[in-house]
PDB file of C-alpha atoms in Angstrom:
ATOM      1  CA  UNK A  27     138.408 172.062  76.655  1.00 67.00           C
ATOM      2  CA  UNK A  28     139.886 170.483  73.503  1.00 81.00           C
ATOM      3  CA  UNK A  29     137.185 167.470  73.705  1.00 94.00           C
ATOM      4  CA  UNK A  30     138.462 163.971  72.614  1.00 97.00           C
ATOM      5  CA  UNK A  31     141.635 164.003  71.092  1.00 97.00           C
ATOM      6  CA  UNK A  32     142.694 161.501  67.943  1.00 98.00           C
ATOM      7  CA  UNK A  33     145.755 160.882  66.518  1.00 97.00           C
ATOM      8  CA  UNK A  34     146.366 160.113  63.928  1.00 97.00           C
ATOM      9  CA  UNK A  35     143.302 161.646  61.687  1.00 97.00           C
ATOM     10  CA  UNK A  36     144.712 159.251  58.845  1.00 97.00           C
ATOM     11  CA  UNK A  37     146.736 156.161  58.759  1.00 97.00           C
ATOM     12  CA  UNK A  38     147.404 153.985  55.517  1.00 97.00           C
ATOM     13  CA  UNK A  39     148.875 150.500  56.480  1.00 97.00           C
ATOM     14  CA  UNK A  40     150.220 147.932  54.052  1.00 96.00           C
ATOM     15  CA  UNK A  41     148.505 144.279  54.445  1.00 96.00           C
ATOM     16  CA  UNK A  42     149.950 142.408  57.325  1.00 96.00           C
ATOM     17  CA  UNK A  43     151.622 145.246  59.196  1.00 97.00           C
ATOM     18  CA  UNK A  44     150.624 147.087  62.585  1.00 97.00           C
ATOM     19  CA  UNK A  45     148.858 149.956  63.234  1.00 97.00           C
ATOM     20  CA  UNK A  46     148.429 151.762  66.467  1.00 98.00           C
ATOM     21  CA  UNK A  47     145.815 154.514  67.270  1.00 98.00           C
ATOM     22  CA  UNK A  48     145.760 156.840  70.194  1.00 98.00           C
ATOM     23  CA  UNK A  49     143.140 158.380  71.804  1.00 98.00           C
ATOM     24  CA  UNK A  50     142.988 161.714  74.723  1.00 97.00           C
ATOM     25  CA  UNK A  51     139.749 161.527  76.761  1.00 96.00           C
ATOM     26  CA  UNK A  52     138.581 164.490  77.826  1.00 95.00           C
ATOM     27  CA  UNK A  53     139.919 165.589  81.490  1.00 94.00           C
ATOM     28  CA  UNK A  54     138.346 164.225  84.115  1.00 91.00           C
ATOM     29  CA  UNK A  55     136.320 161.769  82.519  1.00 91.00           C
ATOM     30  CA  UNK A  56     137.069 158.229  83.503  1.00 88.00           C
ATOM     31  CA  UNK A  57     135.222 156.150  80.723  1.00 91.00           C
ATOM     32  CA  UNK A  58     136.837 155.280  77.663  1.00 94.00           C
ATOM     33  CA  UNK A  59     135.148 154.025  74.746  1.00 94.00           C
ATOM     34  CA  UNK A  60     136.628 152.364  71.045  1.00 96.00           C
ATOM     35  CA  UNK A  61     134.218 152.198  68.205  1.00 95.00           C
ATOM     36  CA  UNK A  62     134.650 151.118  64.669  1.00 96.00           C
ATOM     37  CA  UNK A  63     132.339 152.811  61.842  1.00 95.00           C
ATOM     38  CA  UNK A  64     131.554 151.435  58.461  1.00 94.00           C
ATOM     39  CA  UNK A  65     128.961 151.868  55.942  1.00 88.00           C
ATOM     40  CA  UNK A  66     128.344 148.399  55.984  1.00 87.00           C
ATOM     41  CA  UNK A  67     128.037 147.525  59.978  1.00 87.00           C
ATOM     42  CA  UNK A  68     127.583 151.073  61.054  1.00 88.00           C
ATOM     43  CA  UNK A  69     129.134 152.030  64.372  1.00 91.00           C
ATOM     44  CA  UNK A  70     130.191 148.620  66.796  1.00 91.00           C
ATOM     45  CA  UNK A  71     131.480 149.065  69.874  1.00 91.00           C
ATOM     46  CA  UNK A  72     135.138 147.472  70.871  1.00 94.00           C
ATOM     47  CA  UNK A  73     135.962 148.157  74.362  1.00 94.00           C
ATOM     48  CA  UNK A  74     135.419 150.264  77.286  1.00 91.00           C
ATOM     49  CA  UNK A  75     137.676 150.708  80.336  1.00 93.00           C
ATOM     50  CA  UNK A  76     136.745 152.531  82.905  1.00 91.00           C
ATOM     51  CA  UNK A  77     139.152 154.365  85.535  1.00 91.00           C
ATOM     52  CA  UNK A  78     141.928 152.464  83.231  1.00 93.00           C
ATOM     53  CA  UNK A  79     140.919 149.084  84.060  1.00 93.00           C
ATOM     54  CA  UNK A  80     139.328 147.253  80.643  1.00 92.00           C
ATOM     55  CA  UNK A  81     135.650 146.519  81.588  1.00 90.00           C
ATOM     56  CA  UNK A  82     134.398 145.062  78.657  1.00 88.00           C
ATOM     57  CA  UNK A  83     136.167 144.080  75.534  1.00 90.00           C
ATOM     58  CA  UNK A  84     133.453 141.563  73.664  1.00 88.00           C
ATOM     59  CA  UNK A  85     133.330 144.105  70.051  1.00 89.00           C
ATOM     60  CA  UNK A  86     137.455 143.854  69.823  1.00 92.00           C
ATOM     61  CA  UNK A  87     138.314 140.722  67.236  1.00 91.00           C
ATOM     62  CA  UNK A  88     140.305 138.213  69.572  1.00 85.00           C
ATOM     63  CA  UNK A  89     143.563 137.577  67.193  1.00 90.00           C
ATOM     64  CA  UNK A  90     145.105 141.032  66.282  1.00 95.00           C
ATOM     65  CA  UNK A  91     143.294 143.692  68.404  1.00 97.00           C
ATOM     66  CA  UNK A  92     144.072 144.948  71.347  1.00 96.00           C
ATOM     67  CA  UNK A  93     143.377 147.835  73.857  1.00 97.00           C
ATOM     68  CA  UNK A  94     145.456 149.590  76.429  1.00 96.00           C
ATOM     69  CA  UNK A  95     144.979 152.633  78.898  1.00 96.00           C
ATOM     70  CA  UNK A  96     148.123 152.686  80.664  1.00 94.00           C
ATOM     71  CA  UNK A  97     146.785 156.078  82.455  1.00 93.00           C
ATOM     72  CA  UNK A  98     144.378 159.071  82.344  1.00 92.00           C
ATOM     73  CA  UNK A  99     145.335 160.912  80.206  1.00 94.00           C
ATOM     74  CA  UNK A 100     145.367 158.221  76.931  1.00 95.00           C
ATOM     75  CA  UNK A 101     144.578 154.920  75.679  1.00 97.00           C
ATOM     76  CA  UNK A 102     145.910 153.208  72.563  1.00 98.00           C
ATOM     77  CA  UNK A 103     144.342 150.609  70.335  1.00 98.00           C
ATOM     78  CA  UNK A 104     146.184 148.661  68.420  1.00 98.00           C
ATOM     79  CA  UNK A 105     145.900 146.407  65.078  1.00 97.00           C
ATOM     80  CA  UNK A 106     147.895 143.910  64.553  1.00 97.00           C
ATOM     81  CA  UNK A 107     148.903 142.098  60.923  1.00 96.00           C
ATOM     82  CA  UNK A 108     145.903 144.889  59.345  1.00 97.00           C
ATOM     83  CA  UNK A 109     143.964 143.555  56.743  1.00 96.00           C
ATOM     84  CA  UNK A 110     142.177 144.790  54.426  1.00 96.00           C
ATOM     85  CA  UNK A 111     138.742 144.236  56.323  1.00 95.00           C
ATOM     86  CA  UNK A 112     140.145 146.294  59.139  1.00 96.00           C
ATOM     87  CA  UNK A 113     140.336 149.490  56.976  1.00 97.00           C
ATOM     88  CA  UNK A 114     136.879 151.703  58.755  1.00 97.00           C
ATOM     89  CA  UNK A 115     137.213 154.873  60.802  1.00 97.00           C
ATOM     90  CA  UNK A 116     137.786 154.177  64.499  1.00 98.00           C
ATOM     91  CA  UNK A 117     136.402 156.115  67.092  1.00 97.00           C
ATOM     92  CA  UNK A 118     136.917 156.662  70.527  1.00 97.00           C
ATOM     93  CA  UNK A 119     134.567 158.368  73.372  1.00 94.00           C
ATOM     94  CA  UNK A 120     134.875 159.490  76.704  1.00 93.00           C
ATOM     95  CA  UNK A 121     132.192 160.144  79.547  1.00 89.00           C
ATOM     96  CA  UNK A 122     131.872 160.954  83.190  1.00 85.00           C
ATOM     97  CA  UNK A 123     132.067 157.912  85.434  1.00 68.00           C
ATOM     98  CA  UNK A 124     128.985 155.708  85.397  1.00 60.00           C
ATOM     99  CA  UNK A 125     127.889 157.632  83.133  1.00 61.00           C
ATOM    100  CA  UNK A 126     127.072 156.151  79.249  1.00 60.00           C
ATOM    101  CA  UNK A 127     124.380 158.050  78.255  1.00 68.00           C
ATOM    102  CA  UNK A 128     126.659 161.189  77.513  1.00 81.00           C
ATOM    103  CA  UNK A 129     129.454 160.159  75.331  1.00 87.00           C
ATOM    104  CA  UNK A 130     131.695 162.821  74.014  1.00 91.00           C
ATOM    105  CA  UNK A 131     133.236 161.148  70.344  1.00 95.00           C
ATOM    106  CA  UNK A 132     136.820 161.943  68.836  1.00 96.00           C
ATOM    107  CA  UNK A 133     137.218 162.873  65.460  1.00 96.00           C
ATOM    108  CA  UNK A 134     138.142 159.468  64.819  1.00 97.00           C
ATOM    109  CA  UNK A 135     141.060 157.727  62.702  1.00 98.00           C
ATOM    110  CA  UNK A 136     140.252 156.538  59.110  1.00 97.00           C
ATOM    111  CA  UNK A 137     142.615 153.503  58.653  1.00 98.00           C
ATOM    112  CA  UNK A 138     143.043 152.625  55.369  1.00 97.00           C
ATOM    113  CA  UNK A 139     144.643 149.411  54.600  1.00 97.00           C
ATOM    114  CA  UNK A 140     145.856 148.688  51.493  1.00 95.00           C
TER     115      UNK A 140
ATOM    116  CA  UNK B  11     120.741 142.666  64.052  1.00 41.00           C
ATOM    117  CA  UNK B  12     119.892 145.899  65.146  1.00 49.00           C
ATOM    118  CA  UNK B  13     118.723 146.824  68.594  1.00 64.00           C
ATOM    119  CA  UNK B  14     118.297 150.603  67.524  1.00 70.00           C
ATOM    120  CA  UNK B  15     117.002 151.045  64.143  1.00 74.00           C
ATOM    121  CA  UNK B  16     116.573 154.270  62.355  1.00 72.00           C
ATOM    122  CA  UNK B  17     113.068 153.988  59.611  1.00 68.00           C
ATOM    123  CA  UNK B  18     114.264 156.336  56.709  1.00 75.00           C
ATOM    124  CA  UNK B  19     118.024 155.376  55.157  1.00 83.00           C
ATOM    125  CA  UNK B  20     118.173 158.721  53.900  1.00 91.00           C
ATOM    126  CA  UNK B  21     115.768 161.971  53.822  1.00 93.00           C
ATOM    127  CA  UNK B  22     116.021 165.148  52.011  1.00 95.00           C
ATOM    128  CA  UNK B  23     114.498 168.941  52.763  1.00 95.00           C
ATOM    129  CA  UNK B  24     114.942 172.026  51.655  1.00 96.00           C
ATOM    130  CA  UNK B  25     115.941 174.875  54.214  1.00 97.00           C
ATOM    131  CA  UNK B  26     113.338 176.062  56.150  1.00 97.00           C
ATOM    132  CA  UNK B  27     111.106 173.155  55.877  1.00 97.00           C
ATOM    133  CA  UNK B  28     110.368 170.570  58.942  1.00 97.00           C
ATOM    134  CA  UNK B  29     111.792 167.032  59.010  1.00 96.00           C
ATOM    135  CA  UNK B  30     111.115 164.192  61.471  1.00 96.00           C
ATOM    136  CA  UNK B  31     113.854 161.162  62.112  1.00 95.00           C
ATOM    137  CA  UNK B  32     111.888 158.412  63.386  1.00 94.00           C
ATOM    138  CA  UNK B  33     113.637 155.458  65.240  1.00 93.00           C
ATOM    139  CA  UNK B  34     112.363 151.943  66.936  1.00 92.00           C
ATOM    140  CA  UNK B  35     114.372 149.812  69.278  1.00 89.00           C
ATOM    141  CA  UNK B  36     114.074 146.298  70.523  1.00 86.00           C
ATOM    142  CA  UNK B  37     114.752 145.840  73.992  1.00 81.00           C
ATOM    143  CA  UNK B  38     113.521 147.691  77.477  1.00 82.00           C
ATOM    144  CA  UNK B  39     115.912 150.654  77.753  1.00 84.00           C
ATOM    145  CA  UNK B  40     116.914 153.319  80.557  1.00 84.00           C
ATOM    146  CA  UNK B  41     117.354 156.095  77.822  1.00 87.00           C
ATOM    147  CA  UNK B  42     117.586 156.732  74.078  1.00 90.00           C
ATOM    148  CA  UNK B  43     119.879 159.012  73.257  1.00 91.00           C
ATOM    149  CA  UNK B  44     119.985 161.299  69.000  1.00 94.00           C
ATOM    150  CA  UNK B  45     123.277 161.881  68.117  1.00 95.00           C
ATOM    151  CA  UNK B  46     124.259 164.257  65.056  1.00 96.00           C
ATOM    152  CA  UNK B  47     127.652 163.242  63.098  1.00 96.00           C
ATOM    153  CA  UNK B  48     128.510 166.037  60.425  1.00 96.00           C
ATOM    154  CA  UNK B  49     131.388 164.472  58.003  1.00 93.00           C
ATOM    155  CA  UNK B  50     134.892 164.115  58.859  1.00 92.00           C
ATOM    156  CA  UNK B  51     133.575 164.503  62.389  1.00 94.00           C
ATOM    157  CA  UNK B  52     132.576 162.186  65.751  1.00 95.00           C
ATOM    158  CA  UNK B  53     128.756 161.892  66.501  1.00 95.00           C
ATOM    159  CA  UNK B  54     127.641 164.690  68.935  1.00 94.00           C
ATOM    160  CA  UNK B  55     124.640 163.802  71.349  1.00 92.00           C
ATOM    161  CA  UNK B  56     122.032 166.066  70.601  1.00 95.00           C
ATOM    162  CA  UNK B  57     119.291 164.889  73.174  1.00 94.00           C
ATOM    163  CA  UNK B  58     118.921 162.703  75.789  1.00 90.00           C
ATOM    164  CA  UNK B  59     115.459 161.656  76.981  1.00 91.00           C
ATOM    165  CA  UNK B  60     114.862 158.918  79.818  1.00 89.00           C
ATOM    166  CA  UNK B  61     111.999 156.232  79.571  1.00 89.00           C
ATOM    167  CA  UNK B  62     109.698 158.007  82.188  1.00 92.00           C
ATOM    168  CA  UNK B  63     110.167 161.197  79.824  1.00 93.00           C
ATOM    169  CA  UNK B  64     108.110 161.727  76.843  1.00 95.00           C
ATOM    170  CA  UNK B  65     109.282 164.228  75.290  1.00 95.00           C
ATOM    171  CA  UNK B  66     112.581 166.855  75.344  1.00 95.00           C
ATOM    172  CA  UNK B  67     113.378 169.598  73.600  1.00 95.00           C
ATOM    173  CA  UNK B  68     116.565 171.468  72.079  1.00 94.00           C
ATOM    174  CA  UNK B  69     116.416 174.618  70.154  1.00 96.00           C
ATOM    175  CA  UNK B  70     114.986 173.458  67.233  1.00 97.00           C
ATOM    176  CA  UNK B  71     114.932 169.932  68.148  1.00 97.00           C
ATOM    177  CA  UNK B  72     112.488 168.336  69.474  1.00 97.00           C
ATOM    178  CA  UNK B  73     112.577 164.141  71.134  1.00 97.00           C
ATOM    179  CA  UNK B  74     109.791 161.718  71.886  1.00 97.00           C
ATOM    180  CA  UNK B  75     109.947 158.825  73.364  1.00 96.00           C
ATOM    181  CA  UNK B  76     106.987 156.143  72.805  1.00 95.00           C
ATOM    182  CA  UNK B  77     108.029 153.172  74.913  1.00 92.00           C
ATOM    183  CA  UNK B  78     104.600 151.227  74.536  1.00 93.00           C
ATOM    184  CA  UNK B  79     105.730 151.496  70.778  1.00 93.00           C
ATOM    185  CA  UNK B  80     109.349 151.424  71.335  1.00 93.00           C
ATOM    186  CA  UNK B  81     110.001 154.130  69.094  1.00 94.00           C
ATOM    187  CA  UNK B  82     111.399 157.700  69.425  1.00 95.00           C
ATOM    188  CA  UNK B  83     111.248 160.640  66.874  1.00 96.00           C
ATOM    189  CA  UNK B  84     113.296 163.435  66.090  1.00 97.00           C
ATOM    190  CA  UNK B  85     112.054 166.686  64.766  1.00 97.00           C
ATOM    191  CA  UNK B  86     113.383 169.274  63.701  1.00 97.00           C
ATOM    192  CA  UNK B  87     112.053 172.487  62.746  1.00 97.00           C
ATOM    193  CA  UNK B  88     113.232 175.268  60.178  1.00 97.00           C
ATOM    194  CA  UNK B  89     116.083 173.449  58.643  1.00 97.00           C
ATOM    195  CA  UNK B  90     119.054 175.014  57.862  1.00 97.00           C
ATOM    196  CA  UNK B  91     122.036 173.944  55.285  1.00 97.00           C
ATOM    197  CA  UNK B  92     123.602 172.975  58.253  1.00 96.00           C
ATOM    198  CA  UNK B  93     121.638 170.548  59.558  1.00 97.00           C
ATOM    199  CA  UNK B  94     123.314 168.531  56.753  1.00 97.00           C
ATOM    200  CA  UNK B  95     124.544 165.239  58.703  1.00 97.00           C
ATOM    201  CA  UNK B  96     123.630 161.465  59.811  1.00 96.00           C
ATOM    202  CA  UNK B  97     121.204 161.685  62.604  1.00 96.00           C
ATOM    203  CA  UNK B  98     121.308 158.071  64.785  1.00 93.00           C
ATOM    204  CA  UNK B  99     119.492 157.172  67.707  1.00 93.00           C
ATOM    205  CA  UNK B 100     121.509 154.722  70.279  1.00 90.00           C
ATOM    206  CA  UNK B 101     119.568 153.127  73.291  1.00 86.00           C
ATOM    207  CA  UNK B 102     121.224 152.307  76.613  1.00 74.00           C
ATOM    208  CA  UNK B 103     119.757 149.856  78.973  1.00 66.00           C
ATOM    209  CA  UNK B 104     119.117 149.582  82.734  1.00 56.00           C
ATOM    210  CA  UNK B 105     122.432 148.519  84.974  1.00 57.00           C
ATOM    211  CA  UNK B 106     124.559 148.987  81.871  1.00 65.00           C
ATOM    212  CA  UNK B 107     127.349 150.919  80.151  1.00 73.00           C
ATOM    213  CA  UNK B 108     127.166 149.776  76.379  1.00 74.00           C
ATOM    214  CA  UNK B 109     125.063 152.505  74.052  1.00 79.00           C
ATOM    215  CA  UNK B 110     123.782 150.989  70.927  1.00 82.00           C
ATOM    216  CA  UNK B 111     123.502 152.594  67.742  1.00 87.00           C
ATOM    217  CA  UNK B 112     120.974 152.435  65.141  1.00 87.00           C
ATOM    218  CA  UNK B 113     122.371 152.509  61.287  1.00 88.00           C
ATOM    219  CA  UNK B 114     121.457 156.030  60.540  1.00 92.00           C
ATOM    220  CA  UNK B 115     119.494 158.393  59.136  1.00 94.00           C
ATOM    221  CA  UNK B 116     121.439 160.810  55.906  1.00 94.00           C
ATOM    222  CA  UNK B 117     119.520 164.471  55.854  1.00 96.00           C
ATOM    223  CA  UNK B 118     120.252 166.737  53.116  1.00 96.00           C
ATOM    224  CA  UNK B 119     119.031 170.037  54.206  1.00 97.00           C
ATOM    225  CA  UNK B 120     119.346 172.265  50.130  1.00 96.00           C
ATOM    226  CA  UNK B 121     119.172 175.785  49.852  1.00 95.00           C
TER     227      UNK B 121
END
């Protein structure tokens, strides 16, 4: 079991162009999770589908984010027109259905935007 | 603010010593998880323990779980370089999905 699964580990963006994230749950588990981390606000949550229907997407900012899971096996999360106040690591986690108490994390992507 | 809060920003031991994380949260809660995120790394759930539990154990780690007090500590015994990482607690609540995280807790565990 190679856990959660991030690509890429680092991404540098210039201002005002798009980044996209991707993100491998671990097999079998049906709940996806996005997280951003930053010293400053810690770690939010974003979004959280669950059997690849989006649940709950009240953390992602309205304008340029958005969240996909067009199946199983991945889900993407994408940044549109980054700024510089998107630059944090994001995180994703996976668990077993109905199940949030044990989340298993990625390694996460540190966007940088420049 | 914060529904999860860790006490100590940062705390440092050397190896071998004891340490104790302590956390309070705000709201009625189903379970309160400690997670352990080494750098460059995702946070890795160390212990769960429920609200009828009081106390669970792993290895060297040790949970309780006050919820008169709403607080939870983490203790862990004969550090080790190793233990070098951000400690958080995160609280989930009854009927729901979202886990919330507290800010953190830095250990420095020197030789």
């Amino acid at each position: 079991n190679a856990g959660v699964i991030q690509t890429p580990r680092h991404k540098v963006t210039g201002k005002g162009q798009e980044a996209t994230l991707w993100c491998e749950p671990i097999s079998g588990h049906s709940a996806v999770f996005w997280y951003r981390q930053t010293i400053v606000q810690g770690l939010e949550f974003l979004t959280y589908f669950r059997n690849q229907a989006p649940i709950d997407d009240s953390g992602m900012p309205k304008e340029r984010f958005s969240a996909q899971m067009p199946n199983q096996s991945h889900s993407t999360l994408k940044i549109q027109s980054t700024q510089p106040q998107d630059s944090a690591v994001y995180l994703c986690a996976s668990s077993l259905a109905g199940s949030s108490y044990e989340q298993y994390f990625g390694p996460g992507t540190r966007l940088t935007v420049l | 603010s914060q529904l999860a809060e860790e006490n100590s920003w940062a705390l440092s031991v050397h190896e071998g010593e004891s340490v104790t994380v302590n956390c309070s949260y705000k709201t009625s809660i189903t379970a309160l998880q400690w997670y352990r995120q080494k750098s460059g790394k995702g946070p890795a759930q160390l212990i769960l323990i429920r609200s009828n539990e009081r106390h669970n154990r792993n290895g060297r780690l040790r949970a309780t779980l006050d919820t008169s007090s709403q607080s939870s500590s983490l203790s862990i015994t004969a550090t080790r370089c190793e233990d070098t990482a951000v400690y958080f607690c995160a609280t989930g609540r009854t009927g729901g999905y979202k886990v919330v995280f507290g800010s953190g807790t830095r250990l420095l565990v020197s030789p």
